[in-house]
CSV table of C-alpha atoms in Angstrom, one decimal:
chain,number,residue,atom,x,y,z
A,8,UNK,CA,-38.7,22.8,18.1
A,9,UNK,CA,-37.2,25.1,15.3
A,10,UNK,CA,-34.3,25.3,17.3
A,11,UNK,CA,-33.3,21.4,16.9
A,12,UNK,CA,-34.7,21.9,13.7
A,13,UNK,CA,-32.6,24.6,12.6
A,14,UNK,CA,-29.0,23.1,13.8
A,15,UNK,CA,-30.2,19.9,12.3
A,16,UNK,CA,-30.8,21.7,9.2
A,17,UNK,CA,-27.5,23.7,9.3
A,18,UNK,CA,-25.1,20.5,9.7
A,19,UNK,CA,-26.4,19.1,7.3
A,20,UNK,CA,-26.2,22.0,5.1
A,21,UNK,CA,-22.5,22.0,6.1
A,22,UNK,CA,-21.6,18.7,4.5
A,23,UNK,CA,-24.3,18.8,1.6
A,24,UNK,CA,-23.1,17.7,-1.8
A,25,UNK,CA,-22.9,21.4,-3.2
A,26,UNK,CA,-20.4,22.8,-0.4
A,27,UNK,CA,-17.8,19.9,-2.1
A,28,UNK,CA,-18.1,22.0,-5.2
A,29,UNK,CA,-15.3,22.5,-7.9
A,30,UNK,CA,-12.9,25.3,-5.7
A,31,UNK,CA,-13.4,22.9,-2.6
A,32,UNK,CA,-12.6,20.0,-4.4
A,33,UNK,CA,-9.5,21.3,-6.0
A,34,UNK,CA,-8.5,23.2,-2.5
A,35,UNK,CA,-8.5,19.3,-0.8
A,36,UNK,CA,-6.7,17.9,-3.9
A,37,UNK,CA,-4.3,21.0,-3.8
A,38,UNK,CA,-3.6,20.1,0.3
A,39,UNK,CA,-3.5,16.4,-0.7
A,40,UNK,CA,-0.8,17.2,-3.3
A,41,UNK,CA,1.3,19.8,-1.5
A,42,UNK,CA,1.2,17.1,1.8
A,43,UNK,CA,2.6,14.6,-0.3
A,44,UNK,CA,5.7,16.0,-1.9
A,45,UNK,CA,6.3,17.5,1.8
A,46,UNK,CA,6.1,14.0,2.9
A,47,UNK,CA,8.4,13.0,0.5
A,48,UNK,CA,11.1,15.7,0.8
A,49,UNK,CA,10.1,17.7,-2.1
A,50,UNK,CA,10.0,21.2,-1.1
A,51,UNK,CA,9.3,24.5,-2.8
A,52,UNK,CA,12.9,25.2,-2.4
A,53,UNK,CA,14.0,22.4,-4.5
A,54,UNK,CA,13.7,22.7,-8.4
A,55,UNK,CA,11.3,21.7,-10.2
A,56,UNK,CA,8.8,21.5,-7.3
A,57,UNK,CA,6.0,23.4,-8.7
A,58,UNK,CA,6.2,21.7,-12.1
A,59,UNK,CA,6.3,18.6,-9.7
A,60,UNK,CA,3.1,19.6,-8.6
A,61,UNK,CA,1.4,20.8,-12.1
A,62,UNK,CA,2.3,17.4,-13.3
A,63,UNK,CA,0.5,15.6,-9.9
A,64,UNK,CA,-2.3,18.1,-10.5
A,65,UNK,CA,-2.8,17.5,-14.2
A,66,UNK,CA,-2.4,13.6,-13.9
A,67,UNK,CA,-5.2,13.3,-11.8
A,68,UNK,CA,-7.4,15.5,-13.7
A,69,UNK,CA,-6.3,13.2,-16.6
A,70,UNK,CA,-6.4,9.6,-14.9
A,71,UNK,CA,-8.4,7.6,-16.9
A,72,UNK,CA,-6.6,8.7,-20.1
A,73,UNK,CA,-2.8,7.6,-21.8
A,74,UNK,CA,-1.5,11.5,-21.9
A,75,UNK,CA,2.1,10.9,-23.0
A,76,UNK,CA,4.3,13.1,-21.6
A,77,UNK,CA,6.5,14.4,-23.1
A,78,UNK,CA,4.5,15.1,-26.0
A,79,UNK,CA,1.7,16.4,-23.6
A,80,UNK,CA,2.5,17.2,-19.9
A,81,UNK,CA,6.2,18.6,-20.1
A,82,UNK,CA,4.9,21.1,-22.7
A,83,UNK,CA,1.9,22.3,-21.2
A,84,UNK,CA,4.1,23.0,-17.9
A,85,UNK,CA,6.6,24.5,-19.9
A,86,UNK,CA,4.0,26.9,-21.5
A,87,UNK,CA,2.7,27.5,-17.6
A,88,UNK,CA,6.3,29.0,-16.6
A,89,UNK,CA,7.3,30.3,-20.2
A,90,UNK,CA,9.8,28.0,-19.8
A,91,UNK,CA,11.2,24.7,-22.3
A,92,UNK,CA,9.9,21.0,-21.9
A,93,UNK,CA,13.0,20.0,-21.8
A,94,UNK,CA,13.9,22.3,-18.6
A,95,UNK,CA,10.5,21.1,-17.3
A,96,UNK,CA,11.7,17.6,-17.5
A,97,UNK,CA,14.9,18.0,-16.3
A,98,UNK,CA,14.0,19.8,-13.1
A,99,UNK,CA,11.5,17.4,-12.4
A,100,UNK,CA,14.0,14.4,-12.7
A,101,UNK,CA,16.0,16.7,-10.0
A,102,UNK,CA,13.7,16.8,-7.7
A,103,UNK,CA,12.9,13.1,-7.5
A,104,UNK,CA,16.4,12.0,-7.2
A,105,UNK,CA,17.1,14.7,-4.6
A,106,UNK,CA,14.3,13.4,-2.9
A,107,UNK,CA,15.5,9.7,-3.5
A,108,UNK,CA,18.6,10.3,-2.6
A,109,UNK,CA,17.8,12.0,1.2
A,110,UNK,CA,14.7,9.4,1.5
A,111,UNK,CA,14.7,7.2,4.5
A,112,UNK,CA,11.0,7.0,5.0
A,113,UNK,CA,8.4,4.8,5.4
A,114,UNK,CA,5.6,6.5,3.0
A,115,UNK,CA,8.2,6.6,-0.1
A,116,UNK,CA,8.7,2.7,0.5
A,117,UNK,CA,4.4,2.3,0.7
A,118,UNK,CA,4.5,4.2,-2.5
A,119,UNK,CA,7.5,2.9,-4.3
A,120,UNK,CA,7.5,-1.1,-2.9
A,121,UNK,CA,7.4,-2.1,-6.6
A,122,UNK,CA,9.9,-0.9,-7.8
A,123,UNK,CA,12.2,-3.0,-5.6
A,124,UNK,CA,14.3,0.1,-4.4
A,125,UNK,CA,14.8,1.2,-7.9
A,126,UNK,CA,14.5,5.4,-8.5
A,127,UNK,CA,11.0,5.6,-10.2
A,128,UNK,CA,11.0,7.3,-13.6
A,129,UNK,CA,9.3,10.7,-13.5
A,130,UNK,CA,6.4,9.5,-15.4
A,131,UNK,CA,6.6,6.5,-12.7
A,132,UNK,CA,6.7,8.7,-9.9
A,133,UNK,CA,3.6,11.4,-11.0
A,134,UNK,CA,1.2,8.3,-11.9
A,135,UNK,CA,2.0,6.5,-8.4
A,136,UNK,CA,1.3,9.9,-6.2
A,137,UNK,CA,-1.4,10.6,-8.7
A,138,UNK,CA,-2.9,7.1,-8.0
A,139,UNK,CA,-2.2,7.0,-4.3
A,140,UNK,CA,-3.8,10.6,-3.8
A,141,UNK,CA,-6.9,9.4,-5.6
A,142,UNK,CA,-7.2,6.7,-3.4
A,143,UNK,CA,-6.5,8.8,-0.4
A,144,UNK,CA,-9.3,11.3,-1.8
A,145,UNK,CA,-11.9,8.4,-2.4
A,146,UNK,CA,-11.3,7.9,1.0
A,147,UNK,CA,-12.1,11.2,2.6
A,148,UNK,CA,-14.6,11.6,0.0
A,149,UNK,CA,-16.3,8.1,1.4
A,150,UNK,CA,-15.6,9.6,5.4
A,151,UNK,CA,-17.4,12.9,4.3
A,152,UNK,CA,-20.0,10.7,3.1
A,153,UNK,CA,-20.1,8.6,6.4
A,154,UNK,CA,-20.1,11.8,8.3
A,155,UNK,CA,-23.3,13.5,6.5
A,156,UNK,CA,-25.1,9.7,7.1
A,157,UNK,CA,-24.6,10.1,11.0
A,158,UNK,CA,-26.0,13.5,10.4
A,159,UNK,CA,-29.3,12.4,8.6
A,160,UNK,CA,-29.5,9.7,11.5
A,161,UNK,CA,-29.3,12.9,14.3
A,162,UNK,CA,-31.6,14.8,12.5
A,163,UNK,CA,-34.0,11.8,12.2
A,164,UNK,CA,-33.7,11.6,16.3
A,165,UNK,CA,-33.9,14.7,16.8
A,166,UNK,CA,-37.5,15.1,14.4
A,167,UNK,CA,-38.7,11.3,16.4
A,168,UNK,CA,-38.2,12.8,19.8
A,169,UNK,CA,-39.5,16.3,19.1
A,170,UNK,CA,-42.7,14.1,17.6
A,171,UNK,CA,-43.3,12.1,20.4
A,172,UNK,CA,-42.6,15.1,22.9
A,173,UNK,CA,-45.6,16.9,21.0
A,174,UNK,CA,-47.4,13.8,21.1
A,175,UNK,CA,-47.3,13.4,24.9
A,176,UNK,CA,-47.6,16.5,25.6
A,177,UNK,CA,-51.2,16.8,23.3
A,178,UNK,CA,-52.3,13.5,25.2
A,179,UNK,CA,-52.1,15.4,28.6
């Protein structure tokens, strides 16, 4: 019995709200990020990838609010790299158009359908792949979720048939 019992307990104790903690959280969002600019072309060879990715990363952490950015964003990556926001800005720009330029894929047309094959603006771009990756994330958060449900459901079998095992076997 304490063997059901005890894998029971440990699945669950794989998928229990704690384990999602901050560094996990932010290692998904960091995979979610770095997936996306691969998907779109923008690699760490190109310029103004990591900035790219600050600004992704600090979009999302600031969703709900209106952080301008070039009075807010361009110099708080700029500070990041000892570097100027205009530079920041710049090489962001580059690697969007670079990225624009070589596109021919489906997932920068899901992401960029509005704007009617127009190159997005760089505040554009980091608010759409901030968006879509909270989306995304919701979703996995919501599979996660779903997964540690079906767990609670096999640990409740497990705990009704280990019952009603004992209580056949004490009828005998």
């Amino acid at each position: 019995s304490d063997g059901f019992e005890g894998l029971a307990e440990s699945l669950y104790a794989l998928f229990r709200e704690e384990n999602f903690g901050t560094s996990h959280k932010t290692h998904i969002l960091d995979k979610f990020i770095l997936e996306y600019l691969n998907n779109l072309g923008i690699l760490p060879s190109i310029r103004g990838y990591y900035y790219l990715y600050d600004a992704i990363f600090f979009k999302i952490e600031h969703l709900k609010e209106l952080v301008p950015i070039t009075k807010n964003l361009y110099p708080y990556i700029a500070k990041k790299y000892d570097t100027t926001p205009n530079k920041v800005e710049r090489a962001i720009r580059h690697a969007i158009v670079s990225a624009w330029q070589r596109y021919d894929n489906k997932f920068f047309d899901d992401i960029f359908s509005v704007l009617e094959g127009r190159k997005p603006t760089n505040n554009e771009f980091i608010c759409a792949i901030a968006v879509k990756i909270v989306n995304d994330l919701q979703n996995y958060i919501f599979q996660q979720n779903s997964l540690v449900c079906i767990i609670h459901l096999v640990m409740f079998a497990f705990l009704l048939i280990r019952n009603i095992l004992l209580h056949l076997l004490h009828i005998c």
